[in-house]
Amino acid sequence: METVKNYIGGVWKESISGKTEDVIGPADGSVIGVVTDSVPADAEEAIAAAKKSFYTDRTWRDMAAVDRAAILFKVADLIDANAHDLAVTDTLDNGKPLREAEGDVADAAACFRYYAGLIDKPEGGIYDTNRGFGEMFNMTIKEPVGVCAQITPWNYPLLMSCWKLAPCLAAGNSLVFKPSSKAPLSTAKLFRLFEEAGVPAGTANLVLGSGSNVGNVFAESEDVDMITFTGSTRVGQGIARAAAGNLKKVGLELGGKSPVVIFDDADLEAAVEWVMLGIFFNAGQVCSATSRLIIQDGIHDAFIKRLAERASHITIGPGMENPDLGPVVSEDQMNKILGYIKAGIDEGAKLVCGGKRYTENGCDKGYYIEPTVFDNCTPDMKIVKEEIFGPVLSVLTFHTEQEAIDLANDTEYGLAGAVLTKDGARALRVTKELRAGITWINCDQPTYCQAPWGGYKKSGVGRELSIHGLDEYQETKQININLHPEAPVGWYEH
Ligand code: NAD
């Protein structure tokens, strides 16, 4: 197998360590790729290339916005042209069903088109500052931040990369990028498309390797002006601490333990489908997964019965066979999830369905977990408090609207939340009370690049996607213009 290399200063090259790492496919544990395994010196070389690109060459930064946009539109077209290959790559690497990966690829192209379309339509402010110094005109302009470092997780390998790369490039920055070593292959293919589309050498640099060898160097570097990270809250906290050295700008998209609140009057059949999507999509490895079901006592029994029936029909298998549920990303992740399932049983939650590794129909070599639902949970249980990142749902019951709100907000996270009810006023009232950045009413999970994405509390800092996402990668500069330069100031005449 050919080794997938780093892309630094426009050159594809192996790590100076000469070491490689196998990429394991979760469907059957086989080796599906080999990537170069970078060391800190590779990360430093990439940062130097991005620095030279931004501060010395200035090709991308100084390019007319319409020309930069044309290249990014071309990237989107190339993603479409390579859609099948990219989708298969993510399915083999991450495990997700092929149709989910195809959806990710379509969203990735849409994200590049959105930011390509936005970048030549800047909006600035004009301020009335006619006070003290005579007639002035004050306006703001946006500029790129400089050298950006970006680090992504493995759960949406291509899409999480595009959520960061598209706005960062659109704004005119240069960057260094590290995908998760658990699923790096589609991002490496994306960088090939950058080269083909004409992104200038040195603008976007890819470094493959571990968090400790590469990510750390990005976070600590004095030559990096901004770091954006998507991943676990624990690692995000470390990034924020390391970034304090040169006070680089920080954007963090972190973990979640999001609630879905269902009232008695909700449409039962529709609610069951949304709940399943909220916890079984991508095998529950979704930061915004609604992993806590908070359900009113009147509908509880009928709902759990129907959910168990529907969950028992979920098909499980390799992503390439397009089942409902694919494997989880790795053996470690599978064991971590099984550990949580054991904790749920030990703490006295009632196992309604699932609860085991799935090994039937030739799945014994892969990392599959049955769709699992725990009822009769209490707020102090580990499976209610901690992010599991697997197909495991914990159910809590409430009687009053206030109890539902209190349970929903009883978490250190604040990424997302859903409310299902036919009472429109109540839906809005409860949603407004949720301490979360992404909310859904009578649905669960729909996500669009046109709308802002990000969390409250320990779920993150800043917003991705939408015009807010572009803003994160820009500095705002105010320009004061004296409309009467010939007039004396007269400040010291008293
Ligand atoms: P992770 O924190 O283990 O790893 C994320 C990335 O950080 C990887 O590229 C990893 O190599 C790198 N990394 C690890 N240690 C590092 C260090 N010390 N310094 C710098 N980089 C380091 O997370 P994961 O297991 O890959 O992903 C799952 C997590 O991501 C979940 O908590 C999930 O909720 C979160 N997530 C959040 C969002 C969001 O938008 N909020 C989206 C997707 C995933």
Coordinates of C-alpha atoms and ligand atoms in Angstrom, one line a residue:
M1 CA 0.0 0.0 0.0
E2 CA 1.3 3.4 -0.9
T3 CA 1.9 5.6 2.1
V4 CA -0.3 8.7 2.4
K5 CA 2.0 11.7 2.9
N6 CA 2.0 15.1 4.4
Y7 CA 1.5 18.1 2.1
I8 CA 3.8 20.9 3.2
G9 CA 4.7 24.0 1.1
G10 CA 3.1 22.4 -2.0
V11 CA 5.1 19.2 -1.7
W12 CA 3.9 15.7 -0.8
K13 CA 6.4 14.3 1.6
E14 CA 6.9 11.6 4.3
S15 CA 7.6 12.5 7.9
I16 CA 11.3 13.1 8.6
S17 CA 10.9 10.3 11.2
G18 CA 10.4 7.8 8.3
K19 CA 7.7 6.1 10.4
T20 CA 4.3 5.1 9.2
E21 CA 1.0 4.1 10.9
D22 CA -1.6 1.6 9.7
V23 CA -5.2 2.8 9.3
I24 CA -7.6 0.2 10.5
G25 CA -11.0 -0.3 9.0
P26 CA -13.7 -0.9 11.7
A27 CA -15.9 -3.1 9.6
D28 CA -13.5 -6.1 10.0
G29 CA -10.3 -4.8 11.7
S30 CA -8.2 -5.0 8.5
V31 CA -5.6 -2.5 7.4
I32 CA -7.1 -0.2 4.8
G33 CA -4.3 2.4 4.5
V34 CA -0.9 3.5 5.6
V35 CA -0.1 7.0 6.6
T36 CA 3.1 8.8 7.4
D37 CA 3.5 9.3 11.2
S38 CA 4.7 12.8 11.8
V39 CA 6.9 14.1 14.6
P40 CA 7.0 17.7 16.1
A41 CA 9.6 18.8 13.5
D42 CA 7.1 18.0 10.7
A43 CA 4.5 20.2 12.4
E44 CA 7.1 23.0 12.8
E45 CA 8.0 22.8 9.1
A46 CA 4.3 23.1 8.1
I47 CA 3.8 26.1 10.4
A48 CA 6.9 27.8 8.8
A49 CA 5.4 27.1 5.3
A50 CA 2.1 28.6 6.3
K51 CA 3.9 31.6 7.9
K52 CA 5.9 32.2 4.7
S53 CA 2.8 31.9 2.6
F54 CA 0.8 34.4 4.6
Y55 CA 3.5 37.0 5.6
T56 CA 6.0 36.8 2.7
D57 CA 4.5 35.3 -0.5
R58 CA 1.0 36.8 0.2
T59 CA -0.4 35.1 -2.9
W60 CA -3.6 33.8 -1.4
R61 CA -4.1 36.7 1.1
D62 CA -3.7 39.3 -1.6
M63 CA -5.7 37.5 -4.3
A64 CA -8.9 39.3 -5.3
A65 CA -11.9 37.8 -3.4
V66 CA -13.6 36.8 -6.7
D67 CA -10.5 34.8 -7.8
R68 CA -10.2 33.1 -4.4
A69 CA -13.9 32.3 -4.6
A70 CA -13.4 30.8 -8.1
I71 CA -10.8 28.4 -6.7
L72 CA -13.1 27.4 -3.8
F73 CA -16.0 26.9 -6.2
K74 CA -13.7 24.6 -8.2
V75 CA -12.9 22.7 -5.0
A76 CA -16.6 22.2 -4.5
D77 CA -17.0 20.9 -8.1
L78 CA -14.0 18.5 -7.6
I79 CA -15.6 17.2 -4.4
D80 CA -18.8 16.5 -6.4
A81 CA -16.7 14.9 -9.2
N82 CA -15.0 12.6 -6.7
A83 CA -18.1 12.1 -4.5
H84 CA -18.2 8.3 -4.7
D85 CA -14.5 7.8 -3.9
L86 CA -14.7 10.2 -1.0
A87 CA -17.8 8.6 0.4
V88 CA -16.4 5.1 0.1
T89 CA -13.2 6.3 1.8
D90 CA -15.1 7.6 4.8
T91 CA -17.3 4.5 5.0
L92 CA -14.2 2.2 5.1
D93 CA -12.3 4.5 7.5
N94 CA -15.0 5.6 9.9
G95 CA -17.5 2.7 9.5
K96 CA -20.6 4.7 8.7
P97 CA -23.2 3.4 6.2
L98 CA -22.4 4.5 2.7
R99 CA -25.6 6.6 2.3
E100 CA -24.6 8.6 5.4
A101 CA -21.1 9.2 3.9
E102 CA -22.7 10.3 0.6
G103 CA -24.7 12.8 2.6
D104 CA -21.5 14.1 4.2
V105 CA -19.8 14.5 0.9
A106 CA -22.8 16.5 -0.5
D107 CA -22.7 18.7 2.6
A108 CA -18.9 19.2 2.2
A109 CA -19.4 20.5 -1.3
A110 CA -22.2 22.7 -0.2
C111 CA -20.0 24.2 2.6
F112 CA -17.3 25.2 0.1
R113 CA -19.9 26.7 -2.2
Y114 CA -21.5 28.6 0.6
Y115 CA -18.2 30.3 1.7
A116 CA -17.0 30.8 -1.9
G117 CA -20.3 32.7 -2.5
L118 CA -19.9 34.7 0.7
I119 CA -16.4 36.0 0.5
D120 CA -16.8 38.7 -2.2
K121 CA -19.8 40.2 -0.3
P122 CA -18.2 41.7 2.8
E123 CA -20.3 43.8 5.1
G124 CA -18.7 46.5 7.2
G125 CA -19.9 49.0 9.7
I126 CA -19.9 52.8 9.5
Y127 CA -20.0 54.6 12.7
D128 CA -21.0 58.2 13.6
T129 CA -17.9 59.5 15.6
N130 CA -18.4 63.2 15.2
R131 CA -17.3 64.1 18.7
G132 CA -14.3 66.0 20.0
F133 CA -12.0 65.9 17.0
G134 CA -14.1 67.5 14.3
E135 CA -15.8 65.7 11.5
M136 CA -14.6 62.1 11.2
F137 CA -15.7 59.1 9.2
N138 CA -15.2 55.7 10.9
M139 CA -15.6 52.4 9.2
T140 CA -14.6 48.8 9.7
I141 CA -13.0 46.3 7.4
K142 CA -12.4 42.6 7.8
E143 CA -9.0 41.0 7.4
P144 CA -7.7 37.4 7.6
V145 CA -6.3 36.4 11.1
G146 CA -3.0 35.0 9.6
V147 CA -1.7 31.5 10.2
C148 CA -4.4 29.2 11.5
A149 CA -4.0 25.7 12.9
Q150 CA -6.9 23.3 12.7
I151 CA -7.5 19.9 14.3
T152 CA -10.4 17.6 13.7
P153 CA -11.9 14.4 15.1
W154 CA -12.8 11.1 13.3
N155 CA -16.6 11.1 13.5
Y156 CA -17.3 13.1 10.3
P157 CA -13.8 12.9 8.8
L158 CA -14.4 14.8 5.5
L159 CA -17.2 17.1 6.7
M160 CA -15.5 18.3 9.9
S161 CA -12.5 19.2 7.8
C162 CA -14.6 21.2 5.4
W163 CA -16.4 23.1 8.1
K164 CA -13.0 24.4 9.2
L165 CA -11.1 24.6 5.9
A166 CA -13.8 26.4 3.8
P167 CA -14.3 29.5 5.9
C168 CA -10.6 29.7 6.8
L169 CA -9.5 29.7 3.2
A170 CA -12.3 31.9 2.1
A171 CA -11.2 34.6 4.6
G172 CA -7.7 34.5 3.0
N173 CA -5.7 32.8 5.8
S174 CA -2.9 30.3 5.4
L175 CA -3.2 27.2 7.5
V176 CA -1.8 24.0 9.0
F177 CA -4.2 21.1 9.4
K178 CA -4.2 17.8 11.4
P179 CA -7.1 15.3 10.9
S180 CA -7.7 12.5 13.5
S181 CA -5.2 9.7 13.0
K182 CA -8.2 7.3 13.4
A183 CA -9.7 8.4 10.1
P184 CA -7.3 10.6 8.0
L185 CA -7.8 9.3 4.5
S186 CA -10.6 11.5 3.0
T187 CA -8.9 14.7 4.3
A188 CA -5.7 13.7 2.5
K189 CA -7.7 13.2 -0.7
L190 CA -9.3 16.7 -0.1
F191 CA -5.8 18.3 -0.1
R192 CA -5.1 16.6 -3.5
L193 CA -8.3 18.4 -4.7
F194 CA -6.9 21.7 -3.3
E195 CA -3.8 21.2 -5.4
E196 CA -5.8 20.4 -8.5
A197 CA -8.1 23.4 -8.0
G198 CA -5.1 25.8 -7.8
V199 CA -4.9 26.7 -4.1
P200 CA -1.3 28.2 -4.0
A201 CA 1.5 26.1 -2.5
G202 CA 2.0 26.8 1.2
T203 CA -1.5 28.1 1.7
A204 CA -2.9 24.9 3.1
N205 CA -0.6 22.4 4.8
L206 CA -1.5 18.9 5.9
V207 CA 0.3 17.1 8.8
L208 CA -0.7 13.5 9.6
G209 CA 0.0 12.2 13.0
S210 CA -1.0 12.0 16.7
G211 CA -2.3 14.7 18.9
S212 CA 0.8 14.7 21.1
N213 CA 3.3 14.9 18.3
V214 CA 1.4 17.4 16.0
G215 CA -1.6 18.9 17.7
N216 CA 0.4 20.0 20.7
V217 CA 2.9 21.8 18.5
F218 CA 0.1 23.6 16.7
A219 CA -1.4 24.7 20.0
E220 CA 1.9 25.9 21.6
S221 CA 3.5 27.6 18.6
E222 CA 4.1 31.3 18.8
D223 CA 3.9 31.5 15.0
V224 CA 0.2 30.3 14.9
D225 CA -2.3 33.2 15.2
M226 CA -5.4 31.1 15.7
I227 CA -6.3 27.5 16.6
T228 CA -9.6 25.9 15.9
F229 CA -10.3 22.5 17.4
T230 CA -13.1 20.0 17.2
G231 CA -12.9 17.1 19.6
S232 CA -13.4 16.1 23.2
T233 CA -13.8 18.6 26.0
R234 CA -10.7 17.2 27.8
V235 CA -8.4 17.8 24.9
G236 CA -10.1 21.1 24.1
Q237 CA -9.3 22.4 27.6
G238 CA -5.6 21.5 27.1
I239 CA -5.6 23.3 23.7
A240 CA -7.0 26.4 25.4
R241 CA -4.3 26.3 28.1
A242 CA -1.5 25.8 25.5
A243 CA -2.9 28.6 23.3
A244 CA -2.6 31.1 26.2
G245 CA 1.2 31.3 25.5
N246 CA 0.9 33.8 22.7
L247 CA -2.8 34.4 23.3
K248 CA -3.7 33.1 19.9
K249 CA -7.4 33.2 19.0
V250 CA -9.2 30.0 19.9
G251 CA -12.3 28.2 18.5
L252 CA -13.5 25.0 20.2
E253 CA -16.2 22.6 19.2
L254 CA -16.4 20.1 22.0
G255 CA -18.5 17.3 23.4
G256 CA -22.1 17.0 24.3
K257 CA -24.8 15.1 26.3
S258 CA -27.8 16.6 24.6
P259 CA -31.4 16.2 25.6
V260 CA -34.5 15.4 23.6
V261 CA -37.6 16.4 25.5
I262 CA -40.9 14.8 24.6
F263 CA -44.3 15.9 25.9
D264 CA -47.4 13.7 26.1
D265 CA -49.1 15.5 23.1
A266 CA -46.2 14.7 20.7
D267 CA -46.9 12.5 17.6
L268 CA -45.7 9.2 18.9
E269 CA -44.7 7.6 15.6
A270 CA -42.8 10.7 14.4
A271 CA -41.2 11.2 17.8
V272 CA -39.8 7.6 17.8
E273 CA -38.2 8.1 14.4
W274 CA -36.6 11.4 15.5
V275 CA -35.3 9.8 18.7
M276 CA -33.8 6.9 16.7
L277 CA -32.1 9.4 14.3
G278 CA -30.8 11.4 17.3
I279 CA -29.0 8.5 18.9
F280 CA -28.4 5.8 16.2
F281 CA -27.2 8.0 13.3
N282 CA -23.5 7.5 12.7
A283 CA -23.7 4.8 15.5
G284 CA -24.3 7.6 18.0
Q285 CA -20.8 9.1 17.3
V286 CA -22.3 12.6 16.8
C287 CA -21.4 15.5 19.1
S288 CA -25.0 16.7 19.0
A289 CA -26.5 13.2 19.5
T290 CA -29.5 13.5 21.7
S291 CA -28.3 10.8 24.1
R292 CA -30.7 11.7 27.0
L293 CA -34.4 11.1 26.3
I294 CA -36.5 13.2 28.8
I295 CA -40.1 12.0 28.4
Q296 CA -43.4 13.0 30.0
D297 CA -44.9 10.3 32.2
G298 CA -48.2 10.0 30.2
I299 CA -46.6 8.9 26.9
H300 CA -43.6 7.1 28.5
D301 CA -44.8 3.5 28.4
A302 CA -46.2 3.5 24.9
F303 CA -43.2 5.3 23.6
I304 CA -40.6 2.9 25.1
K305 CA -42.6 -0.1 23.8
R306 CA -42.6 1.3 20.3
L307 CA -39.0 2.4 20.4
A308 CA -37.9 -1.1 21.5
E309 CA -39.9 -2.6 18.6
R310 CA -38.3 -0.2 16.1
A311 CA -34.8 -0.6 17.5
S312 CA -35.1 -4.4 17.2
H313 CA -35.5 -4.1 13.4
I314 CA -32.4 -2.0 12.9
T315 CA -30.0 -3.7 10.6
I316 CA -26.4 -3.9 11.6
G317 CA -23.4 -4.6 9.3
P318 CA -20.5 -3.2 7.3
G319 CA -21.0 0.4 6.1
M320 CA -20.5 -0.7 2.5
E321 CA -23.6 -2.9 2.7
N322 CA -25.7 0.2 3.7
P323 CA -27.2 -1.1 7.0
D324 CA -29.1 1.1 9.4
L325 CA -26.1 0.9 11.8
G326 CA -22.4 0.5 11.0
P327 CA -19.5 -0.4 13.3
V328 CA -18.1 2.2 15.7
V329 CA -14.8 3.7 14.7
S330 CA -12.3 1.5 16.6
E331 CA -11.7 -1.4 19.0
D332 CA -10.9 1.2 21.8
Q333 CA -14.1 3.1 21.1
M334 CA -16.1 -0.1 21.2
N335 CA -14.6 -1.2 24.5
K336 CA -15.2 2.3 25.9
I337 CA -18.9 2.1 25.0
L338 CA -19.2 -1.4 26.4
G339 CA -17.7 -0.1 29.6
Y340 CA -20.5 2.5 29.8
I341 CA -23.2 -0.2 29.1
K342 CA -21.8 -2.2 32.0
A343 CA -21.8 0.9 34.2
G344 CA -25.5 1.4 33.3
I345 CA -26.4 -2.1 34.3
D346 CA -24.3 -1.9 37.5
E347 CA -25.9 1.4 38.5
G348 CA -29.4 -0.1 38.2
A349 CA -30.7 1.3 34.9
K350 CA -33.3 -0.9 33.1
L351 CA -31.9 -2.4 29.9
V352 CA -34.8 -2.2 27.4
C353 CA -32.9 -3.4 24.3
G354 CA -29.4 -4.0 23.0
G355 CA -26.5 -3.9 25.5
K356 CA -24.0 -6.2 23.7
R357 CA -21.3 -6.3 21.0
Y358 CA -22.9 -7.5 17.8
T359 CA -21.0 -10.5 16.2
E360 CA -23.6 -12.1 13.9
N361 CA -23.7 -12.4 10.1
G362 CA -19.9 -12.2 9.7
C363 CA -19.5 -9.1 12.0
D364 CA -17.3 -10.9 14.6
K365 CA -14.1 -9.3 13.5
G366 CA -15.5 -5.7 13.4
Y367 CA -16.5 -3.3 16.1
Y368 CA -20.3 -3.4 16.2
I369 CA -22.6 -2.6 19.1
E370 CA -26.3 -3.2 19.3
P371 CA -28.6 -0.2 19.5
T372 CA -29.1 0.1 23.2
V373 CA -31.8 1.8 25.4
F374 CA -31.7 2.2 29.1
D375 CA -34.9 3.2 30.9
N376 CA -35.5 4.2 34.6
C377 CA -32.3 6.3 34.6
T378 CA -31.5 8.9 37.3
P379 CA -29.6 12.1 36.9
D380 CA -26.6 10.9 39.0
M381 CA -25.8 7.9 36.8
K382 CA -22.6 7.8 34.7
I383 CA -24.6 7.0 31.5
V384 CA -26.7 10.1 32.1
K385 CA -23.8 12.5 33.0
E386 CA -21.0 11.5 30.6
E387 CA -20.7 11.6 26.8
I388 CA -20.7 7.9 25.6
F389 CA -20.3 8.6 21.9
G390 CA -22.1 5.4 20.9
P391 CA -25.6 4.0 20.1
V392 CA -26.7 4.2 23.8
L393 CA -29.8 6.1 24.9
S394 CA -30.6 7.0 28.6
V395 CA -34.2 7.7 29.4
L396 CA -35.4 10.0 32.2
T397 CA -39.1 10.7 33.0
F398 CA -40.7 14.0 34.1
H399 CA -44.2 15.2 35.1
T400 CA -44.1 19.0 34.9
E401 CA -42.7 21.4 32.2
Q402 CA -40.3 22.8 34.8
E403 CA -39.0 19.4 35.7
A404 CA -38.3 18.8 32.0
I405 CA -36.3 22.0 31.8
D406 CA -34.3 21.3 34.9
L407 CA -33.4 17.8 33.8
A408 CA -32.5 19.0 30.3
N409 CA -30.1 21.6 31.7
D410 CA -28.6 19.3 34.4
T411 CA -25.4 18.8 32.4
E412 CA -22.0 20.3 32.1
Y413 CA -22.4 20.4 28.3
G414 CA -24.6 22.7 26.2
L415 CA -24.3 21.8 22.6
A416 CA -27.8 20.9 21.4
G417 CA -31.3 20.0 22.4
A418 CA -34.7 19.0 20.9
V419 CA -38.3 19.6 22.0
L420 CA -41.2 17.6 20.6
T421 CA -44.8 18.8 21.3
K422 CA -47.8 19.9 19.3
D423 CA -48.2 23.0 21.6
G424 CA -46.3 25.7 19.8
A425 CA -46.0 28.2 22.6
R426 CA -44.7 25.5 25.0
A427 CA -42.2 24.3 22.3
L428 CA -40.7 27.8 22.1
R429 CA -40.9 28.5 25.8
V430 CA -39.0 25.3 26.7
T431 CA -36.5 25.7 23.8
K432 CA -35.7 29.3 25.0
E433 CA -34.9 27.8 28.4
L434 CA -32.4 25.3 27.1
R435 CA -28.8 26.3 27.8
A436 CA -27.6 25.0 24.4
G437 CA -26.4 26.5 21.1
I438 CA -28.3 24.3 18.6
T439 CA -31.9 23.5 19.2
W440 CA -34.7 21.7 17.2
I441 CA -38.5 21.8 17.6
N442 CA -40.4 18.8 16.4
C443 CA -37.3 17.4 14.7
D444 CA -33.8 16.3 15.8
Q445 CA -30.4 16.7 14.1
P446 CA -31.0 18.6 10.9
T447 CA -27.9 20.7 10.3
Y448 CA -27.2 23.3 7.6
C449 CA -24.0 25.2 6.7
Q450 CA -26.1 28.4 6.4
A451 CA -26.9 28.4 10.2
P452 CA -24.4 28.8 13.1
W453 CA -23.1 25.8 15.0
G454 CA -21.6 25.7 18.4
G455 CA -22.1 25.1 22.1
Y456 CA -22.7 26.7 25.5
K457 CA -20.8 25.7 28.7
K458 CA -18.2 22.9 28.2
S459 CA -19.4 22.3 24.6
G460 CA -17.2 25.0 23.2
V461 CA -16.2 28.5 22.4
G462 CA -17.2 30.4 19.2
R463 CA -19.4 29.3 16.3
E464 CA -18.7 27.4 13.1
L465 CA -20.8 27.6 9.8
S466 CA -22.9 30.5 8.6
I467 CA -21.6 34.1 8.4
H468 CA -20.6 33.7 12.1
G469 CA -18.2 30.9 11.1
L470 CA -16.5 33.2 8.6
D471 CA -16.2 36.0 11.1
E472 CA -14.3 33.7 13.4
Y473 CA -11.5 33.5 10.9
Q474 CA -11.4 37.3 10.4
E475 CA -10.1 40.2 12.4
T476 CA -12.1 43.4 12.5
K477 CA -10.2 46.7 11.9
Q478 CA -11.6 50.1 12.4
I479 CA -10.4 53.0 10.2
N480 CA -10.8 56.6 11.4
I481 CA -10.7 59.2 8.6
N482 CA -10.5 62.9 9.3
L483 CA -12.6 64.6 6.7
H484 CA -10.8 67.9 7.3
P485 CA -7.1 67.1 7.4
E486 CA -6.1 70.7 7.0
A487 CA -7.9 71.9 10.1
P488 CA -5.7 72.3 13.2
V489 CA -6.5 70.0 16.2
G490 CA -6.2 72.8 18.8
W491 CA -5.9 70.3 21.7
Y492 CA -3.0 72.1 23.5
E493 CA -4.1 75.7 23.1
H494 CA -5.8 76.0 26.5
Ligands
NAD1 P1 -10.2 13.8 20.7 O1 -10.3 15.0 21.5 O2 -9.7 12.6 21.2 O3 -9.4 14.1 19.3 C1 -9.7 15.2 18.5 C2 -8.4 15.6 17.7 O4 -7.5 16.1 18.6 C3 -7.7 14.4 17.0 O5 -7.2 14.9 15.8 C4 -6.6 14.1 18.0 O6 -5.5 13.5 17.3 C5 -6.2 15.5 18.5 N1 -5.6 15.5 19.8 C6 -5.6 14.5 20.7 N2 -4.8 14.9 21.8 C7 -4.3 16.1 21.5 C8 -3.4 17.1 22.2 N3 -3.0 16.8 23.4 N4 -3.1 18.2 21.5 C9 -3.7 18.5 20.3 N5 -4.5 17.7 19.6 C10 -4.8 16.5 20.2 O7 -11.7 13.5 20.1 P2 -12.2 12.4 19.1 O8 -12.3 11.1 19.9 O9 -11.4 12.4 17.9 O10 -13.7 12.9 18.8 C11 -14.8 12.8 19.6 C12 -15.1 14.0 20.3 O11 -15.3 15.1 19.4 C13 -16.4 13.9 21.1 O12 -16.3 14.5 22.3 C14 -17.4 14.8 20.2 O13 -18.5 15.3 20.9 C15 -16.5 15.8 19.7 N6 -17.0 16.5 18.5 C16 -17.5 17.7 18.6 C17 -18.1 18.4 17.5 C18 -18.7 19.7 17.7 O14 -19.0 20.3 16.6 N7 -18.9 20.3 18.8 C19 -18.2 17.7 16.3 C20 -17.6 16.4 16.2 C21 -17.1 15.8 17.3

